[in-house]
Coordinates of C-alpha atoms and ligand atoms in Angstrom, one line a residue:
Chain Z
X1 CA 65.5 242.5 61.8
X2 CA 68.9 242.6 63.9
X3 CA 68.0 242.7 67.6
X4 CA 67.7 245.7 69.5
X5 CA 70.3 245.5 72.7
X6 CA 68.4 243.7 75.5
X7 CA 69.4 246.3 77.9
X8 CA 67.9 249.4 75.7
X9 CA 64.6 247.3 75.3
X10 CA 64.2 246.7 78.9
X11 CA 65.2 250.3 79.7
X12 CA 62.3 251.4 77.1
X13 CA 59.4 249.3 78.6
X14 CA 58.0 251.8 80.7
X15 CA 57.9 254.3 77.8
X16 CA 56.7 251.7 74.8
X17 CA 54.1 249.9 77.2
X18 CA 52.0 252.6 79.2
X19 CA 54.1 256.3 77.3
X20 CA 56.0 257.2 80.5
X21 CA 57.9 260.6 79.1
X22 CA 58.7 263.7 81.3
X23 CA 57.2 266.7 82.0
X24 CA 58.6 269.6 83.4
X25 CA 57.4 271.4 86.2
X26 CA 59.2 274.9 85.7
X27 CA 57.9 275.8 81.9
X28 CA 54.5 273.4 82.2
X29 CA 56.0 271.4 79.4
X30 CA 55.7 267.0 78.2
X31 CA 57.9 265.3 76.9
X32 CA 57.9 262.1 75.1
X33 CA 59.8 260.3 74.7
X34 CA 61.1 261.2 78.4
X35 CA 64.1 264.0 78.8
X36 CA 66.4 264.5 81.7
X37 CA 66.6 268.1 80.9
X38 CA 64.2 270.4 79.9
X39 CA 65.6 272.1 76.6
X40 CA 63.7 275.1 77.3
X41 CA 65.0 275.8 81.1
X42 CA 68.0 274.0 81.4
X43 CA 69.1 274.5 85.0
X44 CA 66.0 276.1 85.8
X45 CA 64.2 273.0 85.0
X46 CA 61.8 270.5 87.2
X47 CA 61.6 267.2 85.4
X48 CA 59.5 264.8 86.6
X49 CA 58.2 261.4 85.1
X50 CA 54.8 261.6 83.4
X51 CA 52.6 258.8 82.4
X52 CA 51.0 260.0 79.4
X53 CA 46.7 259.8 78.6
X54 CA 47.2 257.6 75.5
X55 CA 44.4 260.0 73.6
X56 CA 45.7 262.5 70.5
X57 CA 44.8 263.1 66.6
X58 CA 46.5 262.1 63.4
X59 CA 49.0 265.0 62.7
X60 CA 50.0 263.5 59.6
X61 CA 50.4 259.5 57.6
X62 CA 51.5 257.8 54.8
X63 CA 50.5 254.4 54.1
X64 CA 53.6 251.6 54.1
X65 CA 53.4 249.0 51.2
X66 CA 56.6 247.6 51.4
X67 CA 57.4 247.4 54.9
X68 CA 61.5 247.1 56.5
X69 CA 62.2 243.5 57.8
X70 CA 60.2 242.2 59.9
X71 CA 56.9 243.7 58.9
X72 CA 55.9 242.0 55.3
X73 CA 53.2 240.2 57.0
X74 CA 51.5 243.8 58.4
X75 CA 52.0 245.2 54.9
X76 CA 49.7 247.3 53.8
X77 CA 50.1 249.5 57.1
X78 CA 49.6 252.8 58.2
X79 CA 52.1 254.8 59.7
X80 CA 51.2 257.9 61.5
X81 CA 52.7 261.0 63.3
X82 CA 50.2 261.2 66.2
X83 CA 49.6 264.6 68.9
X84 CA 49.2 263.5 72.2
X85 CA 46.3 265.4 74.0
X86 CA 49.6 266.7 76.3
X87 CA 51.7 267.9 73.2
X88 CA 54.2 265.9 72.2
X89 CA 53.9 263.9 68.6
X90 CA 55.2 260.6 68.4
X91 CA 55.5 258.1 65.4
X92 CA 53.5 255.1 65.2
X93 CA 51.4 252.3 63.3
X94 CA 47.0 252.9 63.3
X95 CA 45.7 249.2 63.8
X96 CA 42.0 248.3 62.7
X97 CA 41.4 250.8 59.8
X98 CA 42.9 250.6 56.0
X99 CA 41.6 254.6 55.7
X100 CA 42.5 257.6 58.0
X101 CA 42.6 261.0 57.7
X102 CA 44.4 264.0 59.6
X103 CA 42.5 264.8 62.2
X104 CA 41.5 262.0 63.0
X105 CA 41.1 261.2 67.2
X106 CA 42.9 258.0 68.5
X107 CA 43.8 256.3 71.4
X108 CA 46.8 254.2 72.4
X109 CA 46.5 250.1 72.4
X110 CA 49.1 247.9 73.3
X111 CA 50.7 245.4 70.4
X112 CA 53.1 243.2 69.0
X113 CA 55.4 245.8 67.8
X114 CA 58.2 242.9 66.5
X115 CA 59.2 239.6 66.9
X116 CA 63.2 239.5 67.0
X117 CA 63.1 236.0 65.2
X118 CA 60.8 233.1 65.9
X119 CA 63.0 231.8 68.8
X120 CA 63.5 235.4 70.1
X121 CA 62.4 237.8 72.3
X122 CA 58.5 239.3 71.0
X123 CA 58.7 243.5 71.5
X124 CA 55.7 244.8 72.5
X125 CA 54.6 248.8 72.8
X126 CA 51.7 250.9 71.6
X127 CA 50.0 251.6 68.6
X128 CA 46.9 253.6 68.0
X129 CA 43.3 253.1 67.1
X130 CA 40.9 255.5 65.6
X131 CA 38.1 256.5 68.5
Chain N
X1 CA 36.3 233.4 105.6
X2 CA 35.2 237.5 105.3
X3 CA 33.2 238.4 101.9
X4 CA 35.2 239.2 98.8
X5 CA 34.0 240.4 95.6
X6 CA 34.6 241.7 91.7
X7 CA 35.7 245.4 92.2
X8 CA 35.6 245.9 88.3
X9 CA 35.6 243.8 85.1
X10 CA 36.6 244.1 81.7
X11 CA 37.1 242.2 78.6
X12 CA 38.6 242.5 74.7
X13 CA 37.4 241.2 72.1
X14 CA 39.5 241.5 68.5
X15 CA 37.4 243.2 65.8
X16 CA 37.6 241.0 63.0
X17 CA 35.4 238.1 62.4
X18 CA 34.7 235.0 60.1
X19 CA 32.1 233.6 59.4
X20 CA 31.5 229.4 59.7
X21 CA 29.9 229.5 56.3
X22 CA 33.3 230.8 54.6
X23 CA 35.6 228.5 56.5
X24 CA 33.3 225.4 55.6
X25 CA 33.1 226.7 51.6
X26 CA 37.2 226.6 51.6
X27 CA 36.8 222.4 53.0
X28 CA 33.9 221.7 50.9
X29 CA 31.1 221.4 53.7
X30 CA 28.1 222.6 54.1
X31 CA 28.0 225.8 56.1
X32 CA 24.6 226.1 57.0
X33 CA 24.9 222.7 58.5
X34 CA 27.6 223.1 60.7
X35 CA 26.5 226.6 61.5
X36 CA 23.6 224.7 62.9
X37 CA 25.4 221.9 64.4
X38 CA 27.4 223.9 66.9
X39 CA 25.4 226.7 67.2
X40 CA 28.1 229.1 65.5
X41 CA 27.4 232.1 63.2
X42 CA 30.8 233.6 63.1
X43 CA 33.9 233.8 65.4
X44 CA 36.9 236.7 66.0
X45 CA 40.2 236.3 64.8
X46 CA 43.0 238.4 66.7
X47 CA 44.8 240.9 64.4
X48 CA 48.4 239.9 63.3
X49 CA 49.6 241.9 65.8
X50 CA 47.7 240.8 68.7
X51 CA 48.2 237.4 71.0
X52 CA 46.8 236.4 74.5
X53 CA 49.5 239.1 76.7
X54 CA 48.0 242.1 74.6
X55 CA 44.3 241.0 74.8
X56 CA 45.2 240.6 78.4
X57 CA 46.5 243.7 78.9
X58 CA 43.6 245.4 77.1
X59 CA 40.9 243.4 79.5
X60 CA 43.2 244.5 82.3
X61 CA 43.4 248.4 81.8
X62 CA 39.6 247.9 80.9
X63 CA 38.5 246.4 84.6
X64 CA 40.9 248.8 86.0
X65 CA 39.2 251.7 84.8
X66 CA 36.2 250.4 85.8
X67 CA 37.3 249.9 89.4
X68 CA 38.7 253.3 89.6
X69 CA 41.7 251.6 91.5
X70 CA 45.3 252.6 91.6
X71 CA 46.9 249.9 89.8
X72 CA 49.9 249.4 91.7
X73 CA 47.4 249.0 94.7
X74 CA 47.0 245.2 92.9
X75 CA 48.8 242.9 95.1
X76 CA 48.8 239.9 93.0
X77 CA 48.2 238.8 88.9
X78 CA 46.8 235.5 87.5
X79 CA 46.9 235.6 83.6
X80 CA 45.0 231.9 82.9
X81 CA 46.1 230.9 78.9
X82 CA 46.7 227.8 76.6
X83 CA 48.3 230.4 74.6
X84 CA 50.7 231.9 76.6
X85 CA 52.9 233.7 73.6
X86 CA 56.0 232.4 75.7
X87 CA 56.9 228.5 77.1
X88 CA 59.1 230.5 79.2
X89 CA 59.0 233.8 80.0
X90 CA 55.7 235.0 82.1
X91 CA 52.7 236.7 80.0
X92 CA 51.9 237.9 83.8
X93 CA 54.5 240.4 84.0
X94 CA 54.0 241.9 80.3
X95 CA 50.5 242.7 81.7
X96 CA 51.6 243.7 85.1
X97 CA 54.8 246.1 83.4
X98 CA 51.7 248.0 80.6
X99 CA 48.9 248.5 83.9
X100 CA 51.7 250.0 85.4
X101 CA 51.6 247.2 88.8
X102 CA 55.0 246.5 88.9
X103 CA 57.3 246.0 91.2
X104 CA 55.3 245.0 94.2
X105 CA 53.2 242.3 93.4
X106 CA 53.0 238.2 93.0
X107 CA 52.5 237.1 89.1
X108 CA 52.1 233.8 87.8
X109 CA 50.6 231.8 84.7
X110 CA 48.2 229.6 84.9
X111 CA 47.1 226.8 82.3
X112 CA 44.1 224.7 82.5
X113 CA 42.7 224.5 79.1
X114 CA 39.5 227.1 79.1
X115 CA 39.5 226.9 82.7
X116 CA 42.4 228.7 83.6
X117 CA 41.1 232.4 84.2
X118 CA 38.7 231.1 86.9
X119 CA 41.1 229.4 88.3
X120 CA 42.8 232.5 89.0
X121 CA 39.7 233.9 90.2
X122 CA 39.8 231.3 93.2
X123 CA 43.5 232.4 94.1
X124 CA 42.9 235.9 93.7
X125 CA 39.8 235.4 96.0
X126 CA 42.4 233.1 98.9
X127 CA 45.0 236.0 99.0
X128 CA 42.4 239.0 99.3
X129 CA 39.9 236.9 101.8
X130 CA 43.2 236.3 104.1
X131 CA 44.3 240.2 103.6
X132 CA 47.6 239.0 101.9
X133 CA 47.1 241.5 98.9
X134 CA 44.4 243.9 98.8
X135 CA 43.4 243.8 94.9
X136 CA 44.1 240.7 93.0
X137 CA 43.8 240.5 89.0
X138 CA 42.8 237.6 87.3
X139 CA 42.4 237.3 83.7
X140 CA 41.2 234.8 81.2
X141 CA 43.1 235.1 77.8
X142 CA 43.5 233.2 74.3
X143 CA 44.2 233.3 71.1
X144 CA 43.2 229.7 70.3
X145 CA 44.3 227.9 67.2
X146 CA 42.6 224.8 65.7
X147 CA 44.2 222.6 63.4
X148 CA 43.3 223.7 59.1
X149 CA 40.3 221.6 58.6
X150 CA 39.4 220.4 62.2
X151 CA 36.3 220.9 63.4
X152 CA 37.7 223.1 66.3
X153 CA 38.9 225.2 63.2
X154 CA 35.4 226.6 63.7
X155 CA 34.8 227.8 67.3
X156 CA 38.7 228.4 68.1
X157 CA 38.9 232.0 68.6
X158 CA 40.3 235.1 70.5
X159 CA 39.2 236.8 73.3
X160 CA 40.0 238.1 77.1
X161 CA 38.2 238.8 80.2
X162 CA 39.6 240.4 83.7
X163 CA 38.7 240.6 87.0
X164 CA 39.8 243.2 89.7
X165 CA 39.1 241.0 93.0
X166 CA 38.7 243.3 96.5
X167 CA 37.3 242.6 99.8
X168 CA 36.3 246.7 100.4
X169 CA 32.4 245.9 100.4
X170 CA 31.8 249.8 99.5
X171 CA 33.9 248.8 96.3
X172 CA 32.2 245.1 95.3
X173 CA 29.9 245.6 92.9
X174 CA 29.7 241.8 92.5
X175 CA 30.0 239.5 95.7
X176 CA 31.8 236.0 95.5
X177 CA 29.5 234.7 98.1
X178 CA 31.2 230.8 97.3
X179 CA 33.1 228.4 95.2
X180 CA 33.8 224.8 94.4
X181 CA 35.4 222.6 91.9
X182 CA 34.9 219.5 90.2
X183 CA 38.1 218.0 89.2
X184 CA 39.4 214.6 87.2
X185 CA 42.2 213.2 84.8
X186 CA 39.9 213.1 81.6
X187 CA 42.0 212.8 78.4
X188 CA 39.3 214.9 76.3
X189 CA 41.8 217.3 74.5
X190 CA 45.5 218.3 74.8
X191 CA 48.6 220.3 73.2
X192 CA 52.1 218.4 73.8
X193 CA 55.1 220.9 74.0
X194 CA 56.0 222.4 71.0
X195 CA 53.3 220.9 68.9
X196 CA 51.6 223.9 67.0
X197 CA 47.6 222.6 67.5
X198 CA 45.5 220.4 69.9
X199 CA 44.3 217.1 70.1
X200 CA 41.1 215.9 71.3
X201 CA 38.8 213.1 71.8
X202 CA 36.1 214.0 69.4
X203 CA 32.9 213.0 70.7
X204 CA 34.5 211.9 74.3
X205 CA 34.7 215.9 74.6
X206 CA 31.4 215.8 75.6
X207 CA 29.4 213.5 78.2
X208 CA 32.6 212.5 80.0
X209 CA 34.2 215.4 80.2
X210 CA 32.3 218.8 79.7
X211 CA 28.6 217.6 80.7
X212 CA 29.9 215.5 83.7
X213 CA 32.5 218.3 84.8
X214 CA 30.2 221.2 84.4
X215 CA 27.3 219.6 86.0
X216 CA 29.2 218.1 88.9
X217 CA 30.7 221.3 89.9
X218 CA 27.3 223.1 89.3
X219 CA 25.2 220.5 91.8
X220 CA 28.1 220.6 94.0
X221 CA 27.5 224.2 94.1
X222 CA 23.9 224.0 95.0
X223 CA 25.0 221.9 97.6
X224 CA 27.5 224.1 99.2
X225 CA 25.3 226.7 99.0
X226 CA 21.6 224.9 100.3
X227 CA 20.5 226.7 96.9
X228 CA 18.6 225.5 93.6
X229 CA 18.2 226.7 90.0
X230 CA 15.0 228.8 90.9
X231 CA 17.7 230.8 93.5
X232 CA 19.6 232.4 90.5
X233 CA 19.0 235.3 87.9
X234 CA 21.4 233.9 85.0
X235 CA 23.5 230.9 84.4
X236 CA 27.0 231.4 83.0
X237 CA 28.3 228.0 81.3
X238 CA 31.9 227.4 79.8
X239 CA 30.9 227.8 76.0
X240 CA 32.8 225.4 73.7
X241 CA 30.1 226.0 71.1
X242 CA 26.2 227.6 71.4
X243 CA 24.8 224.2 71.9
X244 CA 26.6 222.4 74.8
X245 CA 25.7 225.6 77.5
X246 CA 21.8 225.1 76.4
X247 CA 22.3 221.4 77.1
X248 CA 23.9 221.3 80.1
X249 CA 21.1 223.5 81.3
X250 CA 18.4 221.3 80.4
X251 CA 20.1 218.5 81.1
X252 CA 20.3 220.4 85.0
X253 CA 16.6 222.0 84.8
X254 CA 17.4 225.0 84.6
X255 CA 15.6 227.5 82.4
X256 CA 17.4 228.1 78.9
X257 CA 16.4 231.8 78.9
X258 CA 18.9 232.2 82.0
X259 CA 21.7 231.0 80.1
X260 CA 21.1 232.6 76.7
X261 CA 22.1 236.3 78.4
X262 CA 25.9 235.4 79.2
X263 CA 25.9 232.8 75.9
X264 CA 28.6 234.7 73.0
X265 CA 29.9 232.2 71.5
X266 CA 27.4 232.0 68.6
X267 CA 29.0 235.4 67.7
X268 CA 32.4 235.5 69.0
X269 CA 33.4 231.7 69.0
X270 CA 34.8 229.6 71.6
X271 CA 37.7 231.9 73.4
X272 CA 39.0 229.3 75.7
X273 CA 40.2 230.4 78.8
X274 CA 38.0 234.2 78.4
X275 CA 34.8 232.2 77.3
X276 CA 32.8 232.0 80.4
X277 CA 34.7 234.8 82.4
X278 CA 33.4 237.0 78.7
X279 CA 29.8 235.8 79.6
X280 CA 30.2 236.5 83.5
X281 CA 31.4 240.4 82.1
X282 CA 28.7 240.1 79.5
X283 CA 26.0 239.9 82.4
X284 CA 27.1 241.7 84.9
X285 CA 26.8 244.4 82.2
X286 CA 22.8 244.0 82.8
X287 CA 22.2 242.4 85.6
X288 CA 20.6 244.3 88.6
X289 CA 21.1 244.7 92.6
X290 CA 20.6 242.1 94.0
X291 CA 20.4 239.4 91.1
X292 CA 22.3 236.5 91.2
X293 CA 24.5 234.7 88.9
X294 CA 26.0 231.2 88.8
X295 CA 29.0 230.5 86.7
X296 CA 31.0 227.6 86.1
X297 CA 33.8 227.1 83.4
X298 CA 34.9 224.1 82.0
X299 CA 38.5 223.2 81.1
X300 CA 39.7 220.3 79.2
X301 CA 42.0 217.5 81.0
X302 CA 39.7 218.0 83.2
X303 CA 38.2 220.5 85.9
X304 CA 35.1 223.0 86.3
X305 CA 35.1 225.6 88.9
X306 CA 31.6 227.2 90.2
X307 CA 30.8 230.3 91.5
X308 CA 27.8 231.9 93.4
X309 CA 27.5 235.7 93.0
X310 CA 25.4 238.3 94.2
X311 CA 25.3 241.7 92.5
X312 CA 25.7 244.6 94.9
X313 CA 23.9 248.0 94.6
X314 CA 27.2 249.7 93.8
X315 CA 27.2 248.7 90.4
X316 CA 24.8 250.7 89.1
X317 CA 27.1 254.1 90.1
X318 CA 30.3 252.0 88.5
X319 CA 29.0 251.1 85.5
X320 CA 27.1 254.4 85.0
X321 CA 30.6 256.0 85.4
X322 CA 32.9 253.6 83.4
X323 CA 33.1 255.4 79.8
X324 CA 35.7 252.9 78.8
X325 CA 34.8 250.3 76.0
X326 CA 31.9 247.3 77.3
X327 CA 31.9 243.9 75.6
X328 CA 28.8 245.6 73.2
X329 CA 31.3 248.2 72.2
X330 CA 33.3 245.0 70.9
X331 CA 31.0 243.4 69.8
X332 CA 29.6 245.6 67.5
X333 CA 32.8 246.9 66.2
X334 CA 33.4 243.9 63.6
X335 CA 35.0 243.8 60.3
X336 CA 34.4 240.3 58.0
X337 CA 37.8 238.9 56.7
X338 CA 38.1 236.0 54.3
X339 CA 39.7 232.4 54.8
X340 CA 42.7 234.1 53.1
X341 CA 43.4 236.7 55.4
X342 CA 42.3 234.8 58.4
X343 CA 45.6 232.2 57.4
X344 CA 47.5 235.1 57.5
X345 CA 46.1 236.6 60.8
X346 CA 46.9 233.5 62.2
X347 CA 50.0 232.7 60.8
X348 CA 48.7 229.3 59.1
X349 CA 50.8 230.6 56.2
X350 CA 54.7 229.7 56.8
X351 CA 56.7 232.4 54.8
Ligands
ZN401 ZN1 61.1 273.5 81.4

């Protein structure tokens, strides 16, 4: 897989390690990933950082057999849209289990997302795990 | 030098397991045998996806949670590895970036063979006792490798432990009441740069190295301390394999029955640098006010480090209101894999 630029990675870490996002003070709303302006107040808005629970359900999954560059040795996998307890839905692998189904609770762990080649630089973020 | 203390612990285990008997089918030996031999049933194998900075950071937000602290009130981090995922690059501040510690705060890796968590135990304990930080974090993490067909092939597995060190005596639920070490040039086992899987000494593994090391630190202990086996609750030994901790004991006179409580290798393996700190987390999950536990680890080249601690009455509230996951939670939450997934896990398989 082509590496991601350094300076985006080390920008995201905050998000992909512990789900920093936004939240905005004015309409009560998350965000995630973060947001410099709220898309619902505009000017009005009061965005502040937000360090996200790491708890939500399966909103939806498909299972990835033949997975992009970079992931054969993970393959079979499953790939989920997960809703954090807060709102927002993100997109992201289940670890530990070969069946889910929606519904499902989960919390966020903290992996080996991809390794940019075996002399590079090893990405590491969150994935879920059923609860 | 004013009393300092475990504020909260935590460990990870990886769920999946193998068994001895189906690694010893795939080179032809008897299982049962060398199931017997080392005192091994089965052993955890990280996920393809794991390696020692995520099972650290796991054991970290773990004894975090436990020690209800802010985490950017942690003033220092010790992660203690002989698998470190990077020569360079720190697995320290991966763990200090995903608890959310950064940017004020010391970090450093430590290596020492199994020994190097407690090793950052001592450090954590000199900067808290001398008020220089007020939480320190040390953690013991591996993901241990033994070379296809070796005999370490059996024991070497994964596993993490952490410690949040504080001096706040409303907050110890464990107190570090002393410390020593026992330390030599042994060459018992060792991993040049760059080459993929240990070397040791065989059989010299054992009397001059873990037996001496463990036993000299341990007496030197009692010493310290004017105490004697009858003084203490539980014995924590570094765990190479279910017989040597057993052993050591005897060898000691001190009462099997004290060890066998913090002993998890005969279901987990042998995780290195989280072994003992794993049976320290392990007991303090049932030990009682007042009890006392004496631990040592053991790390290869050579060095054992001994501590005398004294469980406070705060840890019945703590661990009543912890509702993260305890080593039994981990322990129970196993699936089996086969030799052939297990070279995959552990990328044995060159693709
Ligand atoms: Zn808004």
């Amino acid at each position: 897989m082509p590496s991601e630029n350094l300076a985006i990675t080390w920008r995201r870490i905050p998000e992909r390690y512990r789900l920093v996002g936004t939240f905005c003070r004015n309409c009560q709303t998350s965000y995630f990933p973060a947001r410099k302006l709220c898309p619902k107040c505009r000017r009005k808005g009061k965005i502040e950082q937000k360090q996200f629970s790491g708890r939500g359900k399966i909103y939806s999954f498909t299972e990835v057999t033949a997975g992009p560059s970079g992931f054969e040795k993970q393959t079979p996998y499953i790939l989920a849209i997960v809703e954090l307890e807060e709102g927002p839905k993100l997109t992201a692998q289940i670890v530990g289990a070969r069946k889910v189904k929606i519904g499902d609770a989960v919390e966020a762990v903290f992996r080996k997302i991809i390794e940019d080649s075996e002399e590079g630089l090893i990405h590491y973020g969150y994935k879920f795990r059923l609860v | 030098m004013q009393s300092v203390g475990i504020v909260g612990y935590g460990v990870c285990v990886p769920k999946y397991r193998i068994k001895v008997q189906e690694i010893a089918r795939v080179w032809g030996e008897e299982g049962d045998r060398i199931s017997a031999s080392l005192g091994i049933i089965e052993k955890s194998v990280p996920d393809i996806d794991e390696d020692a900075a995520t099972l650290a950071v796991e054991a970290a937000r773990n004894a975090i949670a436990f020690a209800k602290i802010k985490p950017d009130a942690i003033g220092a981090i010790y992660v203690g590895s002989e698998s470190h995922p990077y020569a360079v690059k720190p697995t320290a501040t991966i763990v200090a970036e995903a608890i959310g510690a950064t940017p004020n705060l010391t970090a450093a890796d430590l290596e020492f063979a199994c020994k190097a968590g407690t090793a950052g135990i001592q450090i954590c304990m000199g900067l808290v006792g001398a008020n220089m930080v007020r939480y320190g974090l040390a953690i013991g993490a591996d993901t241990s490798q033994g070379r296809p067909g070796d005999a370490l092939e059996y024991t070497a597995s994964a596993g993490a432990a952490a410690f949040v060190i504080g001096r706040e005596k409303e907050e110890i639920v464990a107190e570090i009441e002393a410390t020593c070490s026992f330390t030599t040039d042994t060459p018992d086992f060792w991993r040049r740069q760059h080459a993929e899987y240990p070397s040791h000494g065989g059989r010299f593994t054992g009397a001059p190295a873990y037996f001496r090391h463990i036993i000299g630190a341990t007496q030197a202990l009692f010493e310290k301390t004017g105490t004697r086996a009858a003084d203490y609750d539980y014995f924590v030994f570094h765990q190479p394999n279910g017989k040597f901790p057993i052993e050591a004991a005897k060898k000691m006179g001190i009462d099997p029955q004290k060890v066998k409580p913090g002993l998890f290798t005969p279901i987990i393996g042998n995780t290195y640098s989280g072994a003992s700190p794993i049976g320290l987390c392990g007991v303090l999950d049932i030990a009682k006010p007042g009890q006392r536990i004496l631990l040592t680890s053991f790390g290869s080249g050579a060095g054992s480090d001994a501590f005398a601690i004294r469980v406070t009455d705060a840890i019945e509230k703590k661990r009543g209101e912890y509702c993260g996951r305890r080593l039994s939670d981990y322990l129970n939450d196993k699936e089996y894999i086969d030799y052939a997934i297990y070279v995959k896990h552990r990328r044995k398989l060159k693709m």
